[in-house]
Short mmCIF file of C-alpha atoms and ligand atoms in Angstrom, two decimals:
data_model
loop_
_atom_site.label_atom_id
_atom_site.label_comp_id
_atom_site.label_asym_id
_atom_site.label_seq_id
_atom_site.Cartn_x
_atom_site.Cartn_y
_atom_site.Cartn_z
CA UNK A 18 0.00 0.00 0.00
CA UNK A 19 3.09 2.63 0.71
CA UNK A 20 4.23 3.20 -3.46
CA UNK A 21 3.29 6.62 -4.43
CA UNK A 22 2.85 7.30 -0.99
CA UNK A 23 4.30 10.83 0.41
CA UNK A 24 6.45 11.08 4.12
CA UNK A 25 7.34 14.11 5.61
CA UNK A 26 9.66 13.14 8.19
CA UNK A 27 10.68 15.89 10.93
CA UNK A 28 15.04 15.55 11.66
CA UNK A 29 15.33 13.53 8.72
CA UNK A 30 19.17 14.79 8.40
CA UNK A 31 20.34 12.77 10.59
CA UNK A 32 19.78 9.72 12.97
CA UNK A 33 16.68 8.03 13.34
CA UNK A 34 14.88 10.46 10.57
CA UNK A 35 17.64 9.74 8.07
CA UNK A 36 16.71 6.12 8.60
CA UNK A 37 13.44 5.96 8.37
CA UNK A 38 13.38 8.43 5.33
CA UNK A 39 15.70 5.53 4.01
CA UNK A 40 13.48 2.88 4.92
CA UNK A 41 10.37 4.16 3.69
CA UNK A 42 11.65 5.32 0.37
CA UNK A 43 12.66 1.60 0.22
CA UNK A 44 8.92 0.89 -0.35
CA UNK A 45 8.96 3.26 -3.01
CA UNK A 46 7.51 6.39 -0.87
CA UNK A 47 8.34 9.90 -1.74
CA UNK A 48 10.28 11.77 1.04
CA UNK A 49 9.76 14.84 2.44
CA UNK A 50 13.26 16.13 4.47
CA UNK A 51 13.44 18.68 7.15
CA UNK A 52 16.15 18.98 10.27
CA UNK A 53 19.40 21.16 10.07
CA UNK A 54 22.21 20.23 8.00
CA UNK A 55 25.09 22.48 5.40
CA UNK A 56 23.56 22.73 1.90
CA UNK A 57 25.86 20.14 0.09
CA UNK A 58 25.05 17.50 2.93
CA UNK A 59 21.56 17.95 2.30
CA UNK A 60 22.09 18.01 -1.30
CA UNK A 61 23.72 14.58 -0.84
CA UNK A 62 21.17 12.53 1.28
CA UNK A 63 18.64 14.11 -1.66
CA UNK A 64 21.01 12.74 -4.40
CA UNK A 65 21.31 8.99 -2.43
CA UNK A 66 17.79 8.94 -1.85
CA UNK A 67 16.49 9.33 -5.00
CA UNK A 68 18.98 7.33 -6.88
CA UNK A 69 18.88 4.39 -4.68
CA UNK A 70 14.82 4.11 -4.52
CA UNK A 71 13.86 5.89 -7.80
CA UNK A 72 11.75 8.41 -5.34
CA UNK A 73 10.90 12.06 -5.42
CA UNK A 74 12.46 14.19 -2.34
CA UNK A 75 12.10 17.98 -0.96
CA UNK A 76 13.61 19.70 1.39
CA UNK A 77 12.41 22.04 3.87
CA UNK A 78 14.54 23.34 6.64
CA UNK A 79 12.09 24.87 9.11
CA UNK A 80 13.41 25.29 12.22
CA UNK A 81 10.76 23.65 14.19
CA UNK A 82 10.97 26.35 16.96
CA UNK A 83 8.94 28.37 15.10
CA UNK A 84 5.22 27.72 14.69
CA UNK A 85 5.13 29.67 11.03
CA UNK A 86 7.92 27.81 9.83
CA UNK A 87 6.54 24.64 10.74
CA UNK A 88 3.36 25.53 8.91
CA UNK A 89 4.97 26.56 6.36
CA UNK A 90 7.02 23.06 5.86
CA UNK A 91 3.67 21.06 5.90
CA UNK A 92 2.00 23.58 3.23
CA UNK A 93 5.19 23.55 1.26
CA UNK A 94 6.56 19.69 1.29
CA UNK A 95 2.09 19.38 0.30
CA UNK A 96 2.67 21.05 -2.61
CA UNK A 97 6.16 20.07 -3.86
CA UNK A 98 5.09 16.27 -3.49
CA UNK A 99 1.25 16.07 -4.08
CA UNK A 100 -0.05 15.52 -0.66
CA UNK A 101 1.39 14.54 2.99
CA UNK A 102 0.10 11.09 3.72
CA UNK A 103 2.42 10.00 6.21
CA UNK A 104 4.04 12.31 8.85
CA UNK A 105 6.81 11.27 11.52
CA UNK A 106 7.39 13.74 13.86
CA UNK A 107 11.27 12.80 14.71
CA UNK A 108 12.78 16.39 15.38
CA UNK A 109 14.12 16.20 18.94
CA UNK A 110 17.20 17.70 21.24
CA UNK A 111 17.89 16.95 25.11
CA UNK A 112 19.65 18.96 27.86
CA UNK A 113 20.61 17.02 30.62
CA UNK A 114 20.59 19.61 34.29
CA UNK A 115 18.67 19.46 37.36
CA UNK A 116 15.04 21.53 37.87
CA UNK A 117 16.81 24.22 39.79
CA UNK A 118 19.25 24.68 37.48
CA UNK A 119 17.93 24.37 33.93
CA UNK A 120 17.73 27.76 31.82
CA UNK A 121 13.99 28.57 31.12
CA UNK A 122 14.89 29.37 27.33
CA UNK A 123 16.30 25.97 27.51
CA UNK A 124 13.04 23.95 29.22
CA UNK A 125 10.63 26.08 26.35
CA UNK A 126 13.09 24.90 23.36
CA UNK A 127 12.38 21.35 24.12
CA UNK A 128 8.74 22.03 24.64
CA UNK A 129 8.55 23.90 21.35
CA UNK A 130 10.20 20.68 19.41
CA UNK A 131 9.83 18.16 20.78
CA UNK A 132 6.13 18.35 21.78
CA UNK A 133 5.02 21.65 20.03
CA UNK A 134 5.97 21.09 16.65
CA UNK A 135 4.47 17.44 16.43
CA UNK A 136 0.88 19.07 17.58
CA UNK A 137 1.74 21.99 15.21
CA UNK A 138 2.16 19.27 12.30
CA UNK A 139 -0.58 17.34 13.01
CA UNK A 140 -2.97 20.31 12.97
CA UNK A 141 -1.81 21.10 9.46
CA UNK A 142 -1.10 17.48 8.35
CA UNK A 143 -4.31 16.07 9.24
CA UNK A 144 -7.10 17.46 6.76
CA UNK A 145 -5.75 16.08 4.11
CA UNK A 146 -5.37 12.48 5.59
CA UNK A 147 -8.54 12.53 6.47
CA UNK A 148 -10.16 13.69 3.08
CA UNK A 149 -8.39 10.58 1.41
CA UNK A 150 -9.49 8.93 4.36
CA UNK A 151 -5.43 7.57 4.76
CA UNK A 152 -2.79 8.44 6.59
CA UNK A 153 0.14 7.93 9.34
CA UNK A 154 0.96 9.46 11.69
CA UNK A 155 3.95 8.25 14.24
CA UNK A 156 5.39 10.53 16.93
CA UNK A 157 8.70 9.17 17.68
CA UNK A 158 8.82 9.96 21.38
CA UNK A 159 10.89 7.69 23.95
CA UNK A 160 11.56 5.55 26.97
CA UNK A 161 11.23 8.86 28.47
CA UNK A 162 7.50 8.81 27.08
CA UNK A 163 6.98 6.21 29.58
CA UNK A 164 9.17 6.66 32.43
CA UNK A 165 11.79 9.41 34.15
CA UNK A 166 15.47 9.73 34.36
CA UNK A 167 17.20 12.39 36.69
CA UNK A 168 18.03 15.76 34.95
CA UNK A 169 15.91 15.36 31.92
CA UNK A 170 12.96 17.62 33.30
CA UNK A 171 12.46 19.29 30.09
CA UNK A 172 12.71 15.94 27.59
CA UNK A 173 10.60 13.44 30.09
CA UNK A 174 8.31 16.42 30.47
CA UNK A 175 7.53 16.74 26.64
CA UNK A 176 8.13 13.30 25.99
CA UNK A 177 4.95 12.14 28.44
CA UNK A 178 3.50 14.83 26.45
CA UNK A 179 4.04 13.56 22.98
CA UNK A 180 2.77 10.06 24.04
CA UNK A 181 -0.93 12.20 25.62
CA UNK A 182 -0.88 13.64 22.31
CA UNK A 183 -0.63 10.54 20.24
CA UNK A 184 -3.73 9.34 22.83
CA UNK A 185 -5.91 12.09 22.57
CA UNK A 186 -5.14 12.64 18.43
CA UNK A 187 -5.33 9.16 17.86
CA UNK A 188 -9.24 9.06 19.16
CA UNK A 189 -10.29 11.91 17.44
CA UNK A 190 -10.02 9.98 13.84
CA UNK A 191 -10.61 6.56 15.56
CA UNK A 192 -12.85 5.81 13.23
CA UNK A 193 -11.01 6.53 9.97
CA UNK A 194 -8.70 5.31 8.00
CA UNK A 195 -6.02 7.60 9.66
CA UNK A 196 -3.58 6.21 12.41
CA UNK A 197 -2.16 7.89 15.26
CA UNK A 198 0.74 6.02 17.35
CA UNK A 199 4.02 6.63 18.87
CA UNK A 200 7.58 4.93 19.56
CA UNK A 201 9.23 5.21 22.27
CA UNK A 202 13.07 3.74 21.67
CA UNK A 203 15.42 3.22 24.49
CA UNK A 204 19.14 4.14 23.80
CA UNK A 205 20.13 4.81 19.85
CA UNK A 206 23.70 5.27 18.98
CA UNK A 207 22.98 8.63 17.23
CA UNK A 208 24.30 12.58 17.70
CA UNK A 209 21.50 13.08 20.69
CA UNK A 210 23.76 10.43 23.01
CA UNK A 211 27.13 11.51 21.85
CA UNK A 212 27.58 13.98 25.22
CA UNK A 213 25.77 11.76 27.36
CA UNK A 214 28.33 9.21 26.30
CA UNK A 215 31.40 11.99 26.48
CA UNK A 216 30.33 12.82 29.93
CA UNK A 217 30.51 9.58 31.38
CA UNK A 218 33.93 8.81 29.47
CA UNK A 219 35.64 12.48 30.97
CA UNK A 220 33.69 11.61 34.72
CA UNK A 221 34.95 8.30 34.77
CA UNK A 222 38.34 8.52 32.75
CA UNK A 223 37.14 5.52 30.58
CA UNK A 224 37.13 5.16 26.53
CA UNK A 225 34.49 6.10 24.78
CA UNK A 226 33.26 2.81 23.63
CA UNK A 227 33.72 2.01 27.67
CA UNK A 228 31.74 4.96 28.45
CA UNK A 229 29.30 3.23 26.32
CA UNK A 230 28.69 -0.06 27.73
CA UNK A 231 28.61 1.83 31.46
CA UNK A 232 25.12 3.79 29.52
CA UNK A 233 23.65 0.58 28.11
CA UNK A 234 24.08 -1.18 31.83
CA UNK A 235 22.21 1.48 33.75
CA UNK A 236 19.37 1.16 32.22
CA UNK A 237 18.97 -1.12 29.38
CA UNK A 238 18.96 -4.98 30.38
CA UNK A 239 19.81 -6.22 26.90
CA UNK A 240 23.11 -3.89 27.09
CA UNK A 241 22.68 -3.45 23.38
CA UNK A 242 21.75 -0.15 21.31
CA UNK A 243 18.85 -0.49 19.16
CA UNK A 244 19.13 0.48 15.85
CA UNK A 245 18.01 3.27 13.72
CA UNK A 246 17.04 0.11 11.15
CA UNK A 247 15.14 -1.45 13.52
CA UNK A 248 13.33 1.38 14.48
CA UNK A 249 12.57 1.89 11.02
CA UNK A 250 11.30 -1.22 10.33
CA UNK A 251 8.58 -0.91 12.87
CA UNK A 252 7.67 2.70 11.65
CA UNK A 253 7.50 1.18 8.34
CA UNK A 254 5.25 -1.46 9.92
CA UNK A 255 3.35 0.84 11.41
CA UNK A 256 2.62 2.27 8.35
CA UNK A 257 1.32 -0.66 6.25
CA UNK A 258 -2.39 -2.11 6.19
CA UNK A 259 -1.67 -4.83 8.89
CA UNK A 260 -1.36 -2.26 11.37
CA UNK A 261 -4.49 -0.48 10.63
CA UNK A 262 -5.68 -0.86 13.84
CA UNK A 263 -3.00 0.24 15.84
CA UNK A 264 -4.57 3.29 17.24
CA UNK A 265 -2.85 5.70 19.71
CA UNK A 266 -0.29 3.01 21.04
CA UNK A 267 3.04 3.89 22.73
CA UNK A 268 4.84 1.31 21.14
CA UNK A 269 8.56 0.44 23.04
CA UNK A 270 11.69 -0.39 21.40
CA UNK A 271 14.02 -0.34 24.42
CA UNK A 272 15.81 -3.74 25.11
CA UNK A 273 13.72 -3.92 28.06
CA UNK A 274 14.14 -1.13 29.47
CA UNK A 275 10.27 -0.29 30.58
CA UNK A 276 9.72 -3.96 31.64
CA UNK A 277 12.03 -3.50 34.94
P1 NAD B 312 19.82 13.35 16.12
O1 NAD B 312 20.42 14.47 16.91
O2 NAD B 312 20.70 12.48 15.29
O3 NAD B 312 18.68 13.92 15.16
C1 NAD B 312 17.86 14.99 15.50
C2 NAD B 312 17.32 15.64 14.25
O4 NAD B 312 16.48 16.74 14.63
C3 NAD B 312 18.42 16.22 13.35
O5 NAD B 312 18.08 16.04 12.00
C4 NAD B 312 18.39 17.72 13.70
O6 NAD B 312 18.87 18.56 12.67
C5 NAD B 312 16.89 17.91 13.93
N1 NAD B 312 16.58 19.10 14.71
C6 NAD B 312 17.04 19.46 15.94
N2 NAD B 312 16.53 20.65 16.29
C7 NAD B 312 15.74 21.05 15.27
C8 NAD B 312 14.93 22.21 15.02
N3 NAD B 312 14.86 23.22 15.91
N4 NAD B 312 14.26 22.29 13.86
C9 NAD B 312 14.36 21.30 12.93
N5 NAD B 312 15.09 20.19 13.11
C10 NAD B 312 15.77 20.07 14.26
O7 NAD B 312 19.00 12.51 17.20
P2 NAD B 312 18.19 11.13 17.15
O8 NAD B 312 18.71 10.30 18.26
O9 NAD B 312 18.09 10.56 15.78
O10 NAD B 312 16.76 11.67 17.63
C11 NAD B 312 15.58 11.57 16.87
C12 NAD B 312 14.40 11.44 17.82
O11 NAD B 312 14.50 10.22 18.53
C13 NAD B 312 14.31 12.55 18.88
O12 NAD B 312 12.96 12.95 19.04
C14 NAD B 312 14.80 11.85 20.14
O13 NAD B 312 14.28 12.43 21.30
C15 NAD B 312 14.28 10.44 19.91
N6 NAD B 312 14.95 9.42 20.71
C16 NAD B 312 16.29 9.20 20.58
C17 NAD B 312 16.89 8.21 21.38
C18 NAD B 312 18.36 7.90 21.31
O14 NAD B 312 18.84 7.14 22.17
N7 NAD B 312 19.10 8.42 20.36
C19 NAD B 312 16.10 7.47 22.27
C20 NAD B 312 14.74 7.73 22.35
C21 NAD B 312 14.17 8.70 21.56
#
């Protein structure tokens, strides 16, 4: 059911989004990229993309931030591609400081994209699902959807949010032919860890790749990242006709993380 298909896929420039742009072209899908990223890298994921899967691509590079913007990359990745039938709201950052100490600008930044933008999206996203009576959506939120960690107020705060989101959109178009659902990944080796991993590694005068393992054991049984392929393959799941009624699920990905 996904050929012809059109994705716009939120911090597709890197990561997880780069990955599931990847896998979704795969099935022949047209791929709308946004996230930040120098020209002539963009102009090289475009180039791969649409070689390797014979697919269309466009670029937008709203900074998700900003409300206009974002409306602005759903109105504009509409008309460059025909229509937004799936959307995967992937855009995220972290900052890692206790409640007392985290700068306000800092706490409304992760609000704004992590939680903000995917509401912002959805708003302009959905009408046309639901006039072709078809469409994805998948919020890609986190462990930290689920559960807490120490000194992630901001992330856990609009992470819980995302998943309430996914809930409350999800039951609006329960009866359609639109679905509504979100991820929620334990660790990924990607950019967003790097520091986390750094941190441990300088605080404990270990190697990186020790510094590593020491992440994996505190909280994820398996001690093994999941991948951005893996992830991908359930999002691409998610999206096919045997997961039509999946509806406003939180799904995990986490090595076990959530089952402790
Ligand atoms: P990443 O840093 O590799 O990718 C983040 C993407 O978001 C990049 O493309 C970046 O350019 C884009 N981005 C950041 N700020 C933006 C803004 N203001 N406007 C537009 N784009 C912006 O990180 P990742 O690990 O691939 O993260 C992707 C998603 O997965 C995030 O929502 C993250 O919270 C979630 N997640 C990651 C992990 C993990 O362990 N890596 C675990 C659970 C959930």
């Amino acid at each position: 059911n996904l050929p012809g298909k059109v994705a716009l896929i939120t911090g597709s420039t890197s990561g997880i989004g780069l990955s599931v742009a990847k896998k979704l072209a795969s099935q022949g899908v047209h791929i709308g990229l946004n996230g930040f990223a120098k020209p002539e890298e963009v102009t090289a994921i475009r180039k791969e993309i649409e070689s390797q899967f014979k697919v269309k691509t466009f670029y937008h590079g709203a900074d998700l931030k900003e409300g206009t913007q974002v409306k602005s990359m759903v109105q504009e990745t509409s008309k460059a591609l025909g229509s937004v039938d799936i959307l995967v709201n992937n855009a995220g950052i972290q900052y890692i400081e206790t409640a007392v100490n985290f700068p306000e600008q800092k706490f409304n930044d992760i609000i704004a994209i992590n939680l903000t933008a995917a509401f912002l999206t959805t708003k302009y996203a959905l009408p046309q699902m639901l006039d072709k009576n078809w469409g994805r959506i998948i919020n890609i939120a986190s462990v930290h959807g689920l559960v807490a960690s120490v000194n992630k107020c901001a992330y856990v705060a609009a992470k819980h949010g995302i998943v309430g989101l996914t809930k409350a959109t999800a039951l609006e178009v329960a009866k359609t032919g639109v679905t509504i659902n979100a991820v929620c990944p334990g660790w990924v080796m990607t950019k967003l860890i790097e520091t986390q991993i750094q941190q441990r590694a300088d605080q404990y005068k270990i190697s990186f790749e020790e510094a590593q393992i020491k992440l994996l054991e505190e909280k994820q049984p398996s001690v093994t990242p999941v991948s951005t392929d893996q992830l991908g393959d359930l999002i691409t799941f998610l999206c096919s006709n045997s997961a039509s009624q999946i509806k406003g699920s939180a799904y995990t990905m986490d090595g076990g993380w959530t089952a402790q």
